[in-house]
């Protein structure tokens, strides 16, 4: 008897109201067909033009921050940007894989990695 494992449909990922325990594209063998954006990995204190882009996208989704308010001319990941990212992750059930963080989810959550950036872009492009 053959057993077929169905890959979850990630065409609507991320979806507002999802739980972080829900299937994530990075857990699928083929990333669930989700293509990652070319944003760098960011953490508190990082400075990059991507902060401005992500900040504006977060605000469009209802998560205001210093970058979206024009109060962050150096595009630094500050407390308000990280708070917006945390709120987005919670609202959309997004999490980063722990592979690069020795399996430590708390450490992974301190970063804006490729999966979070991709989720923000996908959600704001809808």
mmCIF file of N, CA and C in Angstrom:
data_model
loop_
_atom_site.group_PDB
_atom_site.id
_atom_site.type_symbol
_atom_site.label_atom_id
_atom_site.label_comp_id
_atom_site.label_asym_id
_atom_site.label_seq_id
_atom_site.Cartn_x
_atom_site.Cartn_y
_atom_site.Cartn_z
ATOM 1 N N UNK A 1 0.838 -1.168 0.000
ATOM 2 C CA UNK A 1 0.000 0.000 0.000
ATOM 3 C C UNK A 1 0.890 1.240 0.000
ATOM 4 N N UNK A 2 0.628 2.140 -0.888
ATOM 5 C CA UNK A 2 1.403 3.363 -1.045
ATOM 6 C C UNK A 2 0.771 4.481 -0.226
ATOM 7 N N UNK A 3 1.616 5.222 0.476
ATOM 8 C CA UNK A 3 1.135 6.354 1.244
ATOM 9 C C UNK A 3 1.658 7.621 0.594
ATOM 10 N N UNK A 4 0.767 8.526 0.281
ATOM 11 C CA UNK A 4 1.149 9.783 -0.335
ATOM 12 C C UNK A 4 0.979 10.892 0.687
ATOM 13 N N UNK A 5 2.033 11.675 0.860
ATOM 14 C CA UNK A 5 1.966 12.817 1.749
ATOM 15 C C UNK A 5 1.632 14.044 0.918
ATOM 16 N N UNK A 6 0.580 14.715 1.288
ATOM 17 C CA UNK A 6 0.160 15.897 0.549
ATOM 18 C C UNK A 6 0.900 17.119 1.087
ATOM 19 N N UNK A 7 1.489 17.889 0.180
ATOM 20 C CA UNK A 7 2.143 19.129 0.568
ATOM 21 C C UNK A 7 1.065 20.173 0.819
ATOM 22 N N UNK A 8 1.126 20.861 1.955
ATOM 23 C CA UNK A 8 0.125 21.898 2.223
ATOM 24 C C UNK A 8 0.145 22.967 1.126
ATOM 25 N N UNK A 9 -0.980 23.609 0.915
ATOM 26 C CA UNK A 9 -1.088 24.676 -0.077
ATOM 27 C C UNK A 9 -0.623 25.984 0.557
ATOM 28 N N UNK A 10 0.489 26.494 0.074
ATOM 29 C CA UNK A 10 1.031 27.739 0.615
ATOM 30 C C UNK A 10 0.747 28.936 -0.290
ATOM 31 N N UNK A 11 -0.176 28.787 -1.229
ATOM 32 C CA UNK A 11 -0.458 29.879 -2.167
ATOM 33 C C UNK A 11 -0.996 31.125 -1.460
ATOM 34 N N UNK A 12 -1.615 30.956 -0.305
ATOM 35 C CA UNK A 12 -2.142 32.107 0.435
ATOM 36 C C UNK A 12 -1.302 32.438 1.667
ATOM 37 N N UNK A 13 -0.139 31.799 1.798
ATOM 38 C CA UNK A 13 0.746 32.069 2.937
ATOM 39 C C UNK A 13 1.419 33.406 2.761
ATOM 40 N N UNK A 14 1.523 34.210 3.807
ATOM 41 C CA UNK A 14 0.961 34.020 5.138
ATOM 42 C C UNK A 14 -0.493 34.484 5.163
ATOM 43 N N UNK A 15 -1.223 33.928 6.063
ATOM 44 C CA UNK A 15 -2.644 34.243 6.159
ATOM 45 C C UNK A 15 -2.929 34.803 7.545
ATOM 46 N N UNK A 16 -3.545 35.972 7.576
ATOM 47 C CA UNK A 16 -3.863 36.602 8.857
ATOM 48 C C UNK A 16 -4.756 35.673 9.661
ATOM 49 N N UNK A 17 -4.452 35.545 10.942
ATOM 50 C CA UNK A 17 -5.223 34.682 11.818
ATOM 51 C C UNK A 17 -4.643 33.287 11.954
ATOM 52 N N UNK A 18 -3.574 33.000 11.207
ATOM 53 C CA UNK A 18 -2.927 31.687 11.331
ATOM 54 C C UNK A 18 -2.141 31.619 12.628
ATOM 55 N N UNK A 19 -1.844 30.417 13.046
ATOM 56 C CA UNK A 19 -1.061 30.214 14.263
ATOM 57 C C UNK A 19 0.368 29.860 13.882
ATOM 58 N N UNK A 20 1.318 30.237 14.720
ATOM 59 C CA UNK A 20 2.727 29.940 14.459
ATOM 60 C C UNK A 20 2.983 28.442 14.432
ATOM 61 N N UNK A 21 2.089 27.670 15.029
ATOM 62 C CA UNK A 21 2.253 26.215 15.018
ATOM 63 C C UNK A 21 1.793 25.608 13.694
ATOM 64 N N UNK A 22 1.168 26.419 12.837
ATOM 65 C CA UNK A 22 0.710 25.929 11.528
ATOM 66 C C UNK A 22 1.911 25.594 10.648
ATOM 67 N N UNK A 23 1.669 24.804 9.607
ATOM 68 C CA UNK A 23 2.736 24.461 8.670
ATOM 69 C C UNK A 23 3.361 25.725 8.095
ATOM 70 N N UNK A 24 4.683 25.700 7.979
ATOM 71 C CA UNK A 24 5.434 26.797 7.395
ATOM 72 C C UNK A 24 6.064 26.308 6.092
ATOM 73 N N UNK A 25 6.210 27.168 5.086
ATOM 74 C CA UNK A 25 6.783 26.722 3.809
ATOM 75 C C UNK A 25 8.161 26.085 3.939
ATOM 76 N N UNK A 26 8.988 26.589 4.846
ATOM 77 C CA UNK A 26 10.342 26.044 4.976
ATOM 78 C C UNK A 26 10.343 24.610 5.498
ATOM 79 N N UNK A 27 9.209 24.146 6.004
ATOM 80 C CA UNK A 27 9.116 22.766 6.481
ATOM 81 C C UNK A 27 8.792 21.786 5.356
ATOM 82 N N UNK A 28 8.357 22.298 4.212
ATOM 83 C CA UNK A 28 8.031 21.444 3.065
ATOM 84 C C UNK A 28 9.308 21.111 2.297
ATOM 85 N N UNK A 29 9.322 19.963 1.642
ATOM 86 C CA UNK A 29 10.500 19.547 0.883
ATOM 87 C C UNK A 29 10.886 20.541 -0.199
ATOM 88 N N UNK A 30 9.918 21.200 -0.787
ATOM 89 C CA UNK A 30 10.190 22.117 -1.897
ATOM 90 C C UNK A 30 9.857 23.568 -1.547
ATOM 91 N N UNK A 31 9.931 23.918 -0.265
ATOM 92 C CA UNK A 31 9.566 25.249 0.229
ATOM 93 C C UNK A 31 8.120 25.602 -0.086
ATOM 94 N N UNK A 32 7.323 24.598 -0.384
ATOM 95 C CA UNK A 32 5.916 24.835 -0.659
ATOM 96 C C UNK A 32 5.678 25.718 -1.869
ATOM 97 N N UNK A 33 6.697 25.843 -2.724
ATOM 98 C CA UNK A 33 6.565 26.686 -3.907
ATOM 99 C C UNK A 33 6.739 28.166 -3.628
ATOM 100 N N UNK A 34 7.116 28.520 -2.396
ATOM 101 C CA UNK A 34 7.297 29.919 -2.019
ATOM 102 C C UNK A 34 8.727 30.337 -2.358
ATOM 103 N N UNK A 35 8.861 31.398 -3.155
ATOM 104 C CA UNK A 35 10.180 31.922 -3.498
ATOM 105 C C UNK A 35 10.551 33.017 -2.514
ATOM 106 N N UNK A 36 11.756 32.922 -1.959
ATOM 107 C CA UNK A 36 12.209 33.906 -0.979
ATOM 108 C C UNK A 36 12.582 35.222 -1.647
ATOM 109 N N UNK A 37 12.330 36.327 -0.940
ATOM 110 C CA UNK A 37 12.759 37.637 -1.418
ATOM 111 C C UNK A 37 14.249 37.791 -1.150
ATOM 112 N N UNK A 38 14.841 38.802 -1.717
ATOM 113 C CA UNK A 38 16.290 39.006 -1.597
ATOM 114 C C UNK A 38 16.647 39.977 -0.475
ATOM 115 N N UNK A 39 15.922 39.938 0.622
ATOM 116 C CA UNK A 39 16.235 40.810 1.754
ATOM 117 C C UNK A 39 17.347 40.186 2.601
ATOM 118 N N UNK A 40 18.194 41.025 3.202
ATOM 119 C CA UNK A 40 19.241 40.496 4.083
ATOM 120 C C UNK A 40 18.649 40.061 5.426
ATOM 121 N N UNK A 41 19.399 39.272 6.170
ATOM 122 C CA UNK A 41 18.997 38.932 7.536
ATOM 123 C C UNK A 41 19.318 40.141 8.405
ATOM 124 N N UNK A 42 18.325 40.600 9.146
ATOM 125 C CA UNK A 42 18.466 41.795 9.962
ATOM 126 C C UNK A 42 18.218 41.464 11.426
ATOM 127 N N UNK A 43 18.846 42.230 12.298
ATOM 128 C CA UNK A 43 18.613 42.099 13.729
ATOM 129 C C UNK A 43 18.652 43.489 14.347
ATOM 130 N N UNK A 44 18.331 43.605 15.608
ATOM 131 C CA UNK A 44 18.324 44.894 16.281
ATOM 132 C C UNK A 44 19.663 45.600 16.074
ATOM 133 N N UNK A 45 19.597 46.837 15.608
ATOM 134 C CA UNK A 45 20.804 47.615 15.348
ATOM 135 C C UNK A 45 21.291 47.554 13.912
ATOM 136 N N UNK A 46 20.786 46.602 13.132
ATOM 137 C CA UNK A 46 21.177 46.518 11.717
ATOM 138 C C UNK A 46 20.693 47.762 10.987
ATOM 139 N N UNK A 47 21.476 48.201 10.007
ATOM 140 C CA UNK A 47 21.081 49.334 9.173
ATOM 141 C C UNK A 47 21.132 48.890 7.719
ATOM 142 N N UNK A 48 20.013 49.039 7.019
ATOM 143 C CA UNK A 48 19.940 48.623 5.619
ATOM 144 C C UNK A 48 18.715 49.274 4.992
ATOM 145 N N UNK A 49 18.773 49.559 3.709
ATOM 146 C CA UNK A 49 17.638 50.148 2.998
ATOM 147 C C UNK A 49 16.409 49.235 3.063
ATOM 148 N N UNK A 50 16.626 47.946 3.261
ATOM 149 C CA UNK A 50 15.506 46.999 3.382
ATOM 150 C C UNK A 50 14.614 47.342 4.573
ATOM 151 N N UNK A 51 15.176 47.982 5.601
ATOM 152 C CA UNK A 51 14.387 48.361 6.778
ATOM 153 C C UNK A 51 13.284 49.339 6.371
ATOM 154 N N UNK A 52 13.616 50.275 5.500
ATOM 155 C CA UNK A 52 12.619 51.232 5.017
ATOM 156 C C UNK A 52 11.504 50.515 4.262
ATOM 157 N N UNK A 53 11.881 49.622 3.356
ATOM 158 C CA UNK A 53 10.890 48.870 2.575
ATOM 159 C C UNK A 53 9.993 48.034 3.478
ATOM 160 N N UNK A 54 10.598 47.250 4.351
ATOM 161 C CA UNK A 54 9.814 46.385 5.235
ATOM 162 C C UNK A 54 8.960 47.211 6.194
ATOM 163 N N UNK A 55 9.526 48.326 6.691
ATOM 164 C CA UNK A 55 8.776 49.192 7.597
ATOM 165 C C UNK A 55 7.521 49.752 6.957
ATOM 166 N N UNK A 56 7.637 50.197 5.702
ATOM 167 C CA UNK A 56 6.471 50.730 4.984
ATOM 168 C C UNK A 56 5.450 49.628 4.722
ATOM 169 N N UNK A 57 5.931 48.452 4.374
ATOM 170 C CA UNK A 57 5.022 47.330 4.123
ATOM 171 C C UNK A 57 4.300 46.919 5.411
ATOM 172 N N UNK A 58 5.030 46.901 6.525
ATOM 173 C CA UNK A 58 4.406 46.571 7.807
ATOM 174 C C UNK A 58 3.309 47.581 8.154
ATOM 175 N N UNK A 59 3.589 48.857 7.927
ATOM 176 C CA UNK A 59 2.592 49.893 8.222
ATOM 177 C C UNK A 59 1.351 49.720 7.355
ATOM 178 N N UNK A 60 1.545 49.347 6.092
ATOM 179 C CA UNK A 60 0.402 49.121 5.200
ATOM 180 C C UNK A 60 -0.474 47.975 5.700
ATOM 181 N N UNK A 61 0.136 47.078 6.480
ATOM 182 C CA UNK A 61 -0.600 45.947 7.052
ATOM 183 C C UNK A 61 -1.152 46.271 8.442
ATOM 184 N N UNK A 62 -0.889 47.500 8.920
ATOM 185 C CA UNK A 62 -1.413 47.926 10.212
ATOM 186 C C UNK A 62 -0.415 47.897 11.350
ATOM 187 N N UNK A 63 0.871 47.736 11.034
ATOM 188 C CA UNK A 63 1.903 47.654 12.067
ATOM 189 C C UNK A 63 2.864 48.835 11.913
ATOM 190 N N UNK A 64 2.443 49.977 12.440
ATOM 191 C CA UNK A 64 3.221 51.204 12.308
ATOM 192 C C UNK A 64 4.549 51.089 13.050
ATOM 193 N N UNK A 65 5.550 51.819 12.568
ATOM 194 C CA UNK A 65 6.889 51.768 13.154
ATOM 195 C C UNK A 65 7.651 53.028 12.762
ATOM 196 N N UNK A 66 8.837 53.219 13.309
ATOM 197 C CA UNK A 66 9.607 54.439 13.052
ATOM 198 C C UNK A 66 9.946 54.619 11.575
ATOM 199 N N UNK A 67 10.196 53.546 10.859
ATOM 200 C CA UNK A 67 10.517 53.649 9.429
ATOM 201 C C UNK A 67 9.306 54.140 8.646
ATOM 202 N N UNK A 68 8.134 53.677 8.994
ATOM 203 C CA UNK A 68 6.921 54.082 8.267
ATOM 204 C C UNK A 68 6.509 55.509 8.603
ATOM 205 N N UNK A 69 6.890 55.979 9.782
ATOM 206 C CA UNK A 69 6.548 57.344 10.193
ATOM 207 C C UNK A 69 7.583 58.367 9.729
ATOM 208 N N UNK A 70 8.640 57.925 9.068
ATOM 209 C CA UNK A 70 9.686 58.832 8.606
ATOM 210 C C UNK A 70 10.610 59.293 9.717
ATOM 211 N N UNK A 71 10.652 58.554 10.821
ATOM 212 C CA UNK A 71 11.474 58.916 11.978
ATOM 213 C C UNK A 71 12.768 58.110 12.039
ATOM 214 N N UNK A 72 13.114 57.435 10.962
ATOM 215 C CA UNK A 72 14.252 56.518 10.978
ATOM 216 C C UNK A 72 15.088 56.721 9.706
ATOM 217 N N UNK A 73 15.747 57.895 9.577
ATOM 218 C CA UNK A 73 16.448 58.217 8.328
ATOM 219 C C UNK A 73 17.631 57.303 8.011
ATOM 220 N N UNK A 74 18.147 56.606 8.999
ATOM 221 C CA UNK A 74 19.299 55.728 8.763
ATOM 222 C C UNK A 74 18.895 54.269 8.578
ATOM 223 N N UNK A 75 17.580 54.022 8.522
ATOM 224 C CA UNK A 75 17.055 52.673 8.264
ATOM 225 C C UNK A 75 17.625 51.626 9.223
ATOM 226 N N UNK A 76 17.518 51.927 10.499
ATOM 227 C CA UNK A 76 18.028 51.039 11.547
ATOM 228 C C UNK A 76 16.882 50.201 12.107
ATOM 229 N N UNK A 77 17.161 48.941 12.361
ATOM 230 C CA UNK A 77 16.184 48.078 13.031
ATOM 231 C C UNK A 77 16.180 48.501 14.498
ATOM 232 N N UNK A 78 15.175 49.282 14.874
ATOM 233 C CA UNK A 78 15.066 49.738 16.257
ATOM 234 C C UNK A 78 13.924 48.995 16.954
ATOM 235 N N UNK A 79 13.637 49.403 18.171
ATOM 236 C CA UNK A 79 12.602 48.728 18.952
ATOM 237 C C UNK A 79 11.234 48.751 18.299
ATOM 238 N N UNK A 80 10.891 49.866 17.642
ATOM 239 C CA UNK A 80 9.561 49.948 17.028
ATOM 240 C C UNK A 80 9.454 49.052 15.800
ATOM 241 N N UNK A 81 10.543 48.910 15.053
ATOM 242 C CA UNK A 81 10.538 48.018 13.888
ATOM 243 C C UNK A 81 10.409 46.570 14.357
ATOM 244 N N UNK A 82 11.185 46.195 15.374
ATOM 245 C CA UNK A 82 11.103 44.818 15.884
ATOM 246 C C UNK A 82 9.733 44.541 16.500
ATOM 247 N N UNK A 83 9.147 45.544 17.168
ATOM 248 C CA UNK A 83 7.805 45.353 17.740
ATOM 249 C C UNK A 83 6.783 45.126 16.624
ATOM 250 N N UNK A 84 6.924 45.859 15.521
ATOM 251 C CA UNK A 84 6.018 45.672 14.382
ATOM 252 C C UNK A 84 6.198 44.285 13.772
ATOM 253 N N UNK A 85 7.440 43.833 13.681
ATOM 254 C CA UNK A 85 7.719 42.493 13.142
ATOM 255 C C UNK A 85 7.107 41.429 14.049
ATOM 256 N N UNK A 86 7.296 41.570 15.356
ATOM 257 C CA UNK A 86 6.724 40.598 16.300
ATOM 258 C C UNK A 86 5.199 40.562 16.190
ATOM 259 N N UNK A 87 4.583 41.743 16.104
ATOM 260 C CA UNK A 87 3.119 41.808 15.986
ATOM 261 C C UNK A 87 2.657 41.173 14.672
ATOM 262 N N UNK A 88 3.391 41.417 13.587
ATOM 263 C CA UNK A 88 3.058 40.803 12.297
ATOM 264 C C UNK A 88 3.151 39.287 12.395
ATOM 265 N N UNK A 89 4.258 38.797 12.948
ATOM 266 C CA UNK A 89 4.433 37.341 13.071
ATOM 267 C C UNK A 89 3.277 36.720 13.849
ATOM 268 N N UNK A 90 2.905 37.368 14.932
ATOM 269 C CA UNK A 90 1.818 36.830 15.760
ATOM 270 C C UNK A 90 0.498 36.843 14.994
ATOM 271 N N UNK A 91 0.211 37.936 14.303
ATOM 272 C CA UNK A 91 -1.056 38.065 13.578
ATOM 273 C C UNK A 91 -1.157 37.113 12.393
ATOM 274 N N UNK A 92 -0.005 36.804 11.767
ATOM 275 C CA UNK A 92 -0.009 35.972 10.562
ATOM 276 C C UNK A 92 0.550 34.568 10.789
ATOM 277 N N UNK A 93 0.939 34.262 12.007
ATOM 278 C CA UNK A 93 1.440 32.916 12.293
ATOM 279 C C UNK A 93 2.741 32.579 11.593
ATOM 280 N N UNK A 94 3.626 33.558 11.485
ATOM 281 C CA UNK A 94 4.901 33.374 10.782
ATOM 282 C C UNK A 94 6.024 33.164 11.793
ATOM 283 N N UNK A 95 6.927 32.286 11.464
ATOM 284 C CA UNK A 95 8.134 32.117 12.280
ATOM 285 C C UNK A 95 9.308 31.799 11.373
ATOM 286 N N UNK A 96 10.486 32.064 11.882
ATOM 287 C CA UNK A 96 11.721 31.755 11.152
ATOM 288 C C UNK A 96 12.159 30.343 11.523
ATOM 289 N N UNK A 97 12.797 29.638 10.595
ATOM 290 C CA UNK A 97 13.355 28.333 10.954
ATOM 291 C C UNK A 97 14.524 28.532 11.911
ATOM 292 N N UNK A 98 14.792 27.528 12.700
ATOM 293 C CA UNK A 98 15.855 27.641 13.707
ATOM 294 C C UNK A 98 17.184 27.054 13.243
ATOM 295 N N UNK A 99 17.256 26.605 11.996
ATOM 296 C CA UNK A 99 18.463 25.945 11.483
ATOM 297 C C UNK A 99 19.745 26.718 11.784
ATOM 298 N N UNK A 100 19.767 27.996 11.487
ATOM 299 C CA UNK A 100 20.970 28.801 11.673
ATOM 300 C C UNK A 100 21.157 29.306 13.086
ATOM 301 N N UNK A 101 20.292 28.897 13.988
ATOM 302 C CA UNK A 101 20.338 29.392 15.358
ATOM 303 C C UNK A 101 20.403 28.251 16.365
ATOM 304 N N UNK A 102 21.039 27.169 15.966
ATOM 305 C CA UNK A 102 21.231 25.994 16.823
ATOM 306 C C UNK A 102 19.920 25.498 17.425
ATOM 307 N N UNK A 103 18.836 25.605 16.661
ATOM 308 C CA UNK A 103 17.547 25.107 17.126
ATOM 309 C C UNK A 103 16.843 25.997 18.126
ATOM 310 N N UNK A 104 17.353 27.194 18.346
ATOM 311 C CA UNK A 104 16.817 28.098 19.359
ATOM 312 C C UNK A 104 15.798 29.059 18.736
ATOM 313 N N UNK A 105 14.506 28.820 18.957
ATOM 314 C CA UNK A 105 13.461 29.662 18.364
ATOM 315 C C UNK A 105 13.527 31.088 18.879
ATOM 316 N N UNK A 106 13.842 31.258 20.154
ATOM 317 C CA UNK A 106 13.935 32.604 20.722
ATOM 318 C C UNK A 106 15.016 33.412 20.006
ATOM 319 N N UNK A 107 16.144 32.778 19.724
ATOM 320 C CA UNK A 107 17.229 33.443 18.998
ATOM 321 C C UNK A 107 16.794 33.763 17.568
ATOM 322 N N UNK A 108 16.130 32.836 16.911
ATOM 323 C CA UNK A 108 15.651 33.065 15.540
ATOM 324 C C UNK A 108 14.657 34.221 15.512
ATOM 325 N N UNK A 109 13.835 34.335 16.549
ATOM 326 C CA UNK A 109 12.827 35.391 16.609
ATOM 327 C C UNK A 109 13.432 36.783 16.769
ATOM 328 N N UNK A 110 14.693 36.856 17.165
ATOM 329 C CA UNK A 110 15.370 38.152 17.311
ATOM 330 C C UNK A 110 15.866 38.692 15.972
ATOM 331 N N UNK A 111 15.654 37.936 14.921
ATOM 332 C CA UNK A 111 16.122 38.306 13.590
ATOM 333 C C UNK A 111 14.946 38.452 12.630
ATOM 334 N N UNK A 112 15.136 39.299 11.640
ATOM 335 C CA UNK A 112 14.188 39.386 10.530
ATOM 336 C C UNK A 112 14.874 38.630 9.405
ATOM 337 N N UNK A 113 14.535 37.375 9.304
ATOM 338 C CA UNK A 113 15.172 36.509 8.323
ATOM 339 C C UNK A 113 14.408 36.471 7.018
ATOM 340 N N UNK A 114 14.868 35.645 6.106
ATOM 341 C CA UNK A 114 14.260 35.594 4.772
ATOM 342 C C UNK A 114 12.794 35.163 4.769
ATOM 343 N N UNK A 115 12.405 34.304 5.705
ATOM 344 C CA UNK A 115 11.007 33.849 5.711
ATOM 345 C C UNK A 115 10.079 34.933 6.225
ATOM 346 N N UNK A 116 10.508 35.669 7.236
ATOM 347 C CA UNK A 116 9.691 36.777 7.736
ATOM 348 C C UNK A 116 9.598 37.875 6.685
ATOM 349 N N UNK A 117 10.728 38.229 6.078
ATOM 350 C CA UNK A 117 10.722 39.267 5.039
ATOM 351 C C UNK A 117 9.816 38.860 3.877
ATOM 352 N N UNK A 118 9.918 37.619 3.456
ATOM 353 C CA UNK A 118 9.081 37.126 2.358
ATOM 354 C C UNK A 118 7.606 37.181 2.743
ATOM 355 N N UNK A 119 7.292 36.811 3.977
ATOM 356 C CA UNK A 119 5.899 36.846 4.439
ATOM 357 C C UNK A 119 5.359 38.273 4.431
ATOM 358 N N UNK A 120 6.168 39.229 4.877
ATOM 359 C CA UNK A 120 5.745 40.634 4.887
ATOM 360 C C UNK A 120 5.483 41.108 3.459
ATOM 361 N N UNK A 121 6.389 40.785 2.552
ATOM 362 C CA UNK A 121 6.227 41.196 1.150
ATOM 363 C C UNK A 121 4.979 40.561 0.542
ATOM 364 N N UNK A 122 4.814 39.260 0.746
ATOM 365 C CA UNK A 122 3.647 38.566 0.169
ATOM 366 C C UNK A 122 2.338 39.123 0.720
ATOM 367 N N UNK A 123 2.286 39.350 2.035
ATOM 368 C CA UNK A 123 1.052 39.863 2.646
ATOM 369 C C UNK A 123 0.745 41.278 2.161
ATOM 370 N N UNK A 124 1.769 42.107 2.037
ATOM 371 C CA UNK A 124 1.535 43.499 1.630
ATOM 372 C C UNK A 124 1.269 43.642 0.137
ATOM 373 N N UNK A 125 1.656 42.664 -0.654
ATOM 374 C CA UNK A 125 1.406 42.712 -2.100
ATOM 375 C C UNK A 125 -0.011 42.276 -2.470
ATOM 376 N N UNK A 126 -0.758 41.756 -1.525
ATOM 377 C CA UNK A 126 -2.127 41.291 -1.831
ATOM 378 C C UNK A 126 -3.099 42.437 -1.905
#
